[in-house]
Amino acid sequence: MKAGMKTHLIGGDIPRIAGVPGHVLVNAPFPEVMAVCPATLPFVKARPAVAEGDKVRRGDPLFTDKKRPDLRFLSPVAGTVDRILYGRRRIIERIEIRRHPSGQAAAGPEPAASFPVVTGAGLDDLPRTELIRLLREGGVWPCIRSFPYRDIAPSDADDPAAPPETLIASVGGADPFGPSPDLWLAGAETVFKTSLRILRKLARTLTVSVASPYADLVRPLLPPGEGIRLEILSGSGVADEPAALLYRIKTSAAWNRSWFITGQDILSPGRLLTEGRYPRDRIFAVGGAGISHPRHVRGWRGISAADLAGGASRDVTEPMRWISGGILTGRSLAPGGYPGYYDDRLLLLPEGNEREVLGFARPGWNRPSCSRTFLSALNRKRRLKTGCNTHGEERACVNCGFCARVCPVDIMPQFMMKALGADEMETALALGLLDCAECGLCAYVCPSKIELSRILTEAKAAWRKEMAA
Ligand code: SF4
Ligand code: SF4
């Protein structure tokens, strides 16, 4: 397969949301406290490798996975382990590292663990198993995940069926609330090329996907050779979702176990093997209707939401919800919270707790909805101020079909939900449960406020557990 080019239109005509991060990049101040959040890693049961008060270098292990002890999660910064926060059932929520004792200035270069540097012909000659070992040791392996459960990719030892049919490197650019690829790729082109060479060695083929406005940026960066293809995406924000692309390109059941890596995480393998340091740089898109100047912020893995939003002026006249992750898939952050392991976007959305008097009688010019009963349907291109108010409780499904209309993998979520409600897992699997991209679109458009995406995601996780038992 030669480096090719295909264009896919993914995602339906969904209401546009205001607060898109502008094409402006500012630098966050280097924080005094940084944190890693094990609880945001699906299917990882963290076993701490440090105790409170321990000193760590950048790149020292903070925790491992109980079931896969060679999965190491490293410290993004040198300092002292300040706090280990436990949640329900002793799950580690967060490990905080204080860079320097309060008020003490940095002295000398930051202590950092060093890892082997492998470039040029050395990379070509490196056996795949050795490459996997280096990526695991260097803490970047968790960036590579596998379908259909979005778990961290198995090593050869975990999965005799390795290598996967393809590895999708999703550059992104379709989600207006995600970081712009041209910003995080600027100056990192060589690292990006090296990363693609590394990723190519891990799977039978490498699929690089990118939104159409950034195709010309990425095309010249593809390494030469067989087994690399470029897929160009257009459509709504979910076009960036690698599961939606896999659904279109897979040619056999074996493809369902392919791997993926998204956005700036693509740079991590290249950075590790060219710089010999644990990579931590990250550009965050900070947006939402609660920020007056949505923008991009250059920060690090482990920075807090407060440090990211620091300089942005916020609307203080109404309560805000802080959300880390995608606008349709993110999780609420408590005050002082930290973005999740994979997150590169932060949103501030108005809670919108106020009750609407006679809301049903209003024309709905500013109401984001797929329904044509609101006037907002007259201009779908207008971005609407969206908050967290669901305007009512969950109700029974009215069979409107909106969820099926927008689903990027042609699932009929309303029937899936009913099958799962009746405990008919076989039916749900036959309806394509494992194809679900967990994109959240169905729940967003549902007029009955049914949390379809959560229901399907939990069902997938339960099925994975059953399969592993
Ligand atoms: S079922 Fe819902 S969450 Fe799953 S892919 Fe379809 S729209 Fe996305
Ligand atoms: S969008 Fe909601 S109400 Fe409409 S068919 Fe789907 S589940 Fe039912």
PDB file of C-alpha atoms in Angstrom, residues 90-229:
ATOM      1  CA  ARG A  90      -8.676   3.465  47.492  1.00  0.00           C
ATOM      2  CA  ILE A  91      -8.375   4.376  43.821  1.00  0.00           C
ATOM      3  CA  ILE A  92      -5.527   6.846  43.349  1.00  0.00           C
ATOM      4  CA  GLU A  93      -7.088  10.025  42.010  1.00  0.00           C
ATOM      5  CA  ARG A  94      -3.981  12.131  41.776  1.00  0.00           C
ATOM      6  CA  ILE A  95      -0.285  12.253  42.595  1.00  0.00           C
ATOM      7  CA  GLU A  96       0.960  15.791  43.109  1.00  0.00           C
ATOM      8  CA  ILE A  97       4.600  16.796  42.743  1.00  0.00           C
ATOM      9  CA  ARG A  98       5.832  20.055  44.192  1.00  0.00           C
ATOM     10  CA  ARG A  99       8.618  21.418  42.062  1.00  0.00           C
ATOM     11  CA  HIS A 100      10.525  23.225  44.801  1.00  0.00           C
ATOM     12  CA  PRO A 101       9.880  23.853  48.454  1.00  0.00           C
ATOM     13  CA  SER A 102       7.563  26.835  48.524  1.00  0.00           C
ATOM     14  CA  GLY A 103       9.366  30.065  47.786  1.00  0.00           C
ATOM     15  CA  GLN A 104      12.701  28.430  46.968  1.00  0.00           C
ATOM     16  CA  ALA A 105      14.066  29.287  43.552  1.00  0.00           C
ATOM     17  CA  ALA A 106      15.233  26.635  41.098  1.00  0.00           C
ATOM     18  CA  ALA A 107      18.934  25.831  41.404  1.00  0.00           C
ATOM     19  CA  GLY A 108      20.741  24.333  38.415  1.00  0.00           C
ATOM     20  CA  PRO A 109      19.259  22.185  35.678  1.00  0.00           C
ATOM     21  CA  GLU A 110      16.224  20.068  36.452  1.00  0.00           C
ATOM     22  CA  PRO A 111      17.204  16.520  37.507  1.00  0.00           C
ATOM     23  CA  ALA A 112      15.882  14.119  34.872  1.00  0.00           C
ATOM     24  CA  ALA A 113      16.062  10.401  34.146  1.00  0.00           C
ATOM     25  CA  SER A 114      17.778   9.720  30.831  1.00  0.00           C
ATOM     26  CA  PHE A 115      16.649   7.174  28.265  1.00  0.00           C
ATOM     27  CA  PRO A 116      18.450   5.669  25.258  1.00  0.00           C
ATOM     28  CA  VAL A 117      18.609   7.891  22.168  1.00  0.00           C
ATOM     29  CA  VAL A 118      17.915   5.995  18.949  1.00  0.00           C
ATOM     30  CA  THR A 119      17.813   7.831  15.624  1.00  0.00           C
ATOM     31  CA  GLY A 120      18.673   7.427  11.934  1.00  0.00           C
ATOM     32  CA  ALA A 121      19.699   3.951  10.810  1.00  0.00           C
ATOM     33  CA  GLY A 122      19.665   2.788  14.440  1.00  0.00           C
ATOM     34  CA  LEU A 123      15.921   3.221  14.423  1.00  0.00           C
ATOM     35  CA  ASP A 124      15.525   1.266  11.191  1.00  0.00           C
ATOM     36  CA  ASP A 125      17.550  -1.611  12.630  1.00  0.00           C
ATOM     37  CA  LEU A 126      15.795  -1.677  16.000  1.00  0.00           C
ATOM     38  CA  PRO A 127      13.696  -4.857  16.404  1.00  0.00           C
ATOM     39  CA  ARG A 128      10.012  -4.230  17.103  1.00  0.00           C
ATOM     40  CA  THR A 129      10.095  -5.945  20.517  1.00  0.00           C
ATOM     41  CA  GLU A 130      13.053  -3.817  21.608  1.00  0.00           C
ATOM     42  CA  LEU A 131      11.273  -0.687  20.372  1.00  0.00           C
ATOM     43  CA  ILE A 132       8.202  -1.579  22.446  1.00  0.00           C
ATOM     44  CA  ARG A 133      10.427  -2.139  25.480  1.00  0.00           C
ATOM     45  CA  LEU A 134      12.036   1.302  25.062  1.00  0.00           C
ATOM     46  CA  LEU A 135       8.666   3.025  24.649  1.00  0.00           C
ATOM     47  CA  ARG A 136       7.328   1.265  27.754  1.00  0.00           C
ATOM     48  CA  GLU A 137      10.399   2.101  29.798  1.00  0.00           C
ATOM     49  CA  GLY A 138      10.276   5.724  28.632  1.00  0.00           C
ATOM     50  CA  GLY A 139       6.656   6.086  29.766  1.00  0.00           C
ATOM     51  CA  VAL A 140       5.157   6.928  26.359  1.00  0.00           C
ATOM     52  CA  TRP A 141       3.565   3.549  25.621  1.00  0.00           C
ATOM     53  CA  PRO A 142       0.244   4.571  27.294  1.00  0.00           C
ATOM     54  CA  CYS A 143      -0.166   7.113  24.458  1.00  0.00           C
ATOM     55  CA  ILE A 144      -0.815   4.167  22.129  1.00  0.00           C
ATOM     56  CA  ARG A 145      -4.227   2.613  22.637  1.00  0.00           C
ATOM     57  CA  SER A 146      -6.167  -0.231  21.117  1.00  0.00           C
ATOM     58  CA  PHE A 147      -9.648  -0.744  19.730  1.00  0.00           C
ATOM     59  CA  PRO A 148     -12.348  -1.558  20.571  1.00  0.00           C
ATOM     60  CA  TYR A 149     -12.096  -0.723  24.294  1.00  0.00           C
ATOM     61  CA  ARG A 150      -9.629   2.196  24.054  1.00  0.00           C
ATOM     62  CA  ASP A 151      -7.330   0.393  26.478  1.00  0.00           C
ATOM     63  CA  ILE A 152      -3.560   0.915  26.387  1.00  0.00           C
ATOM     64  CA  ALA A 153      -2.136  -1.171  23.544  1.00  0.00           C
ATOM     65  CA  PRO A 154      -1.018  -4.645  24.592  1.00  0.00           C
ATOM     66  CA  SER A 155       2.602  -5.649  24.281  1.00  0.00           C
ATOM     67  CA  ASP A 156       3.475  -8.755  22.280  1.00  0.00           C
ATOM     68  CA  ALA A 157       3.572 -10.689  25.541  1.00  0.00           C
ATOM     69  CA  ASP A 158      -0.028  -9.657  26.358  1.00  0.00           C
ATOM     70  CA  ASP A 159      -1.395 -10.251  22.882  1.00  0.00           C
ATOM     71  CA  PRO A 160      -0.294 -13.129  20.707  1.00  0.00           C
ATOM     72  CA  ALA A 161      -2.217 -11.603  17.763  1.00  0.00           C
ATOM     73  CA  ALA A 162       0.192  -8.640  17.561  1.00  0.00           C
ATOM     74  CA  PRO A 163       1.077  -6.703  15.454  1.00  0.00           C
ATOM     75  CA  PRO A 164      -2.239  -5.023  14.655  1.00  0.00           C
ATOM     76  CA  GLU A 165      -3.515  -4.538  11.102  1.00  0.00           C
ATOM     77  CA  THR A 166      -3.101  -0.778  11.342  1.00  0.00           C
ATOM     78  CA  LEU A 167      -2.150   1.960  13.742  1.00  0.00           C
ATOM     79  CA  ILE A 168      -4.163   5.148  13.214  1.00  0.00           C
ATOM     80  CA  ALA A 169      -2.221   8.314  13.988  1.00  0.00           C
ATOM     81  CA  SER A 170      -5.012  10.875  14.238  1.00  0.00           C
ATOM     82  CA  VAL A 171      -3.489  14.332  13.792  1.00  0.00           C
ATOM     83  CA  GLY A 172      -6.923  15.924  14.278  1.00  0.00           C
ATOM     84  CA  GLY A 173      -7.996  19.394  13.293  1.00  0.00           C
ATOM     85  CA  ALA A 174     -11.706  18.711  12.725  1.00  0.00           C
ATOM     86  CA  ASP A 175     -12.779  19.446  16.292  1.00  0.00           C
ATOM     87  CA  PRO A 176     -12.852  23.240  16.605  1.00  0.00           C
ATOM     88  CA  PHE A 177     -12.371  22.866  20.370  1.00  0.00           C
ATOM     89  CA  GLY A 178      -9.189  20.821  19.967  1.00  0.00           C
ATOM     90  CA  PRO A 179      -5.656  22.198  19.611  1.00  0.00           C
ATOM     91  CA  SER A 180      -4.868  23.342  16.055  1.00  0.00           C
ATOM     92  CA  PRO A 181      -2.369  20.924  14.468  1.00  0.00           C
ATOM     93  CA  ASP A 182      -0.435  23.775  12.847  1.00  0.00           C
ATOM     94  CA  LEU A 183       0.317  25.178  16.314  1.00  0.00           C
ATOM     95  CA  TRP A 184       1.610  21.976  17.891  1.00  0.00           C
ATOM     96  CA  LEU A 185       3.396  20.854  14.732  1.00  0.00           C
ATOM     97  CA  ALA A 186       5.259  24.156  14.303  1.00  0.00           C
ATOM     98  CA  GLY A 187       8.942  23.479  14.973  1.00  0.00           C
ATOM     99  CA  ALA A 188       8.248  19.790  15.668  1.00  0.00           C
ATOM    100  CA  GLU A 189       8.204  18.558  12.061  1.00  0.00           C
ATOM    101  CA  THR A 190      11.368  16.446  12.419  1.00  0.00           C
ATOM    102  CA  VAL A 191      10.132  14.871  15.649  1.00  0.00           C
ATOM    103  CA  PHE A 192       6.792  14.176  13.952  1.00  0.00           C
ATOM    104  CA  LYS A 193       8.528  12.405  11.062  1.00  0.00           C
ATOM    105  CA  THR A 194      10.576  10.325  13.520  1.00  0.00           C
ATOM    106  CA  SER A 195       7.435   9.419  15.434  1.00  0.00           C
ATOM    107  CA  LEU A 196       5.742   8.221  12.249  1.00  0.00           C
ATOM    108  CA  ARG A 197       8.767   6.021  11.479  1.00  0.00           C
ATOM    109  CA  ILE A 198       8.514   4.560  14.984  1.00  0.00           C
ATOM    110  CA  LEU A 199       4.762   4.011  14.755  1.00  0.00           C
ATOM    111  CA  ARG A 200       5.135   2.400  11.328  1.00  0.00           C
ATOM    112  CA  LYS A 201       7.265  -0.326  12.916  1.00  0.00           C
ATOM    113  CA  LEU A 202       4.563  -1.214  15.427  1.00  0.00           C
ATOM    114  CA  ALA A 203       1.758  -2.267  13.063  1.00  0.00           C
ATOM    115  CA  ARG A 204       1.309  -3.917   9.673  1.00  0.00           C
ATOM    116  CA  THR A 205       0.292  -0.526   8.238  1.00  0.00           C
ATOM    117  CA  LEU A 206       0.265   3.063   9.457  1.00  0.00           C
ATOM    118  CA  THR A 207      -2.799   5.210   8.782  1.00  0.00           C
ATOM    119  CA  VAL A 208      -2.284   8.941   9.262  1.00  0.00           C
ATOM    120  CA  SER A 209      -5.536  10.893   9.427  1.00  0.00           C
ATOM    121  CA  VAL A 210      -5.960  14.650   9.380  1.00  0.00           C
ATOM    122  CA  ALA A 211      -8.738  17.174   8.830  1.00  0.00           C
ATOM    123  CA  SER A 212      -8.762  18.574   5.302  1.00  0.00           C
ATOM    124  CA  PRO A 213      -7.552  22.126   6.206  1.00  0.00           C
ATOM    125  CA  TYR A 214      -4.290  20.606   7.505  1.00  0.00           C
ATOM    126  CA  ALA A 215      -3.727  17.964   4.823  1.00  0.00           C
ATOM    127  CA  ASP A 216      -1.079  20.016   2.984  1.00  0.00           C
ATOM    128  CA  LEU A 217       0.785  20.480   6.250  1.00  0.00           C
ATOM    129  CA  VAL A 218       0.986  16.760   6.969  1.00  0.00           C
ATOM    130  CA  ARG A 219       1.418  15.273   3.488  1.00  0.00           C
ATOM    131  CA  PRO A 220       5.106  16.307   3.083  1.00  0.00           C
ATOM    132  CA  LEU A 221       5.912  14.911   6.531  1.00  0.00           C
ATOM    133  CA  LEU A 222       4.924  11.325   5.734  1.00  0.00           C
ATOM    134  CA  PRO A 223       7.959   9.057   5.714  1.00  0.00           C
ATOM    135  CA  PRO A 224       8.661   7.230   2.450  1.00  0.00           C
ATOM    136  CA  GLY A 225       8.010   3.533   2.156  1.00  0.00           C
ATOM    137  CA  GLU A 226       5.307   0.958   1.899  1.00  0.00           C
ATOM    138  CA  GLY A 227       2.355   0.554   4.242  1.00  0.00           C
ATOM    139  CA  ILE A 228       1.612   4.211   4.987  1.00  0.00           C
ATOM    140  CA  ARG A 229      -1.639   5.846   3.968  1.00  0.00           C
TER     141      ARG A 229
END
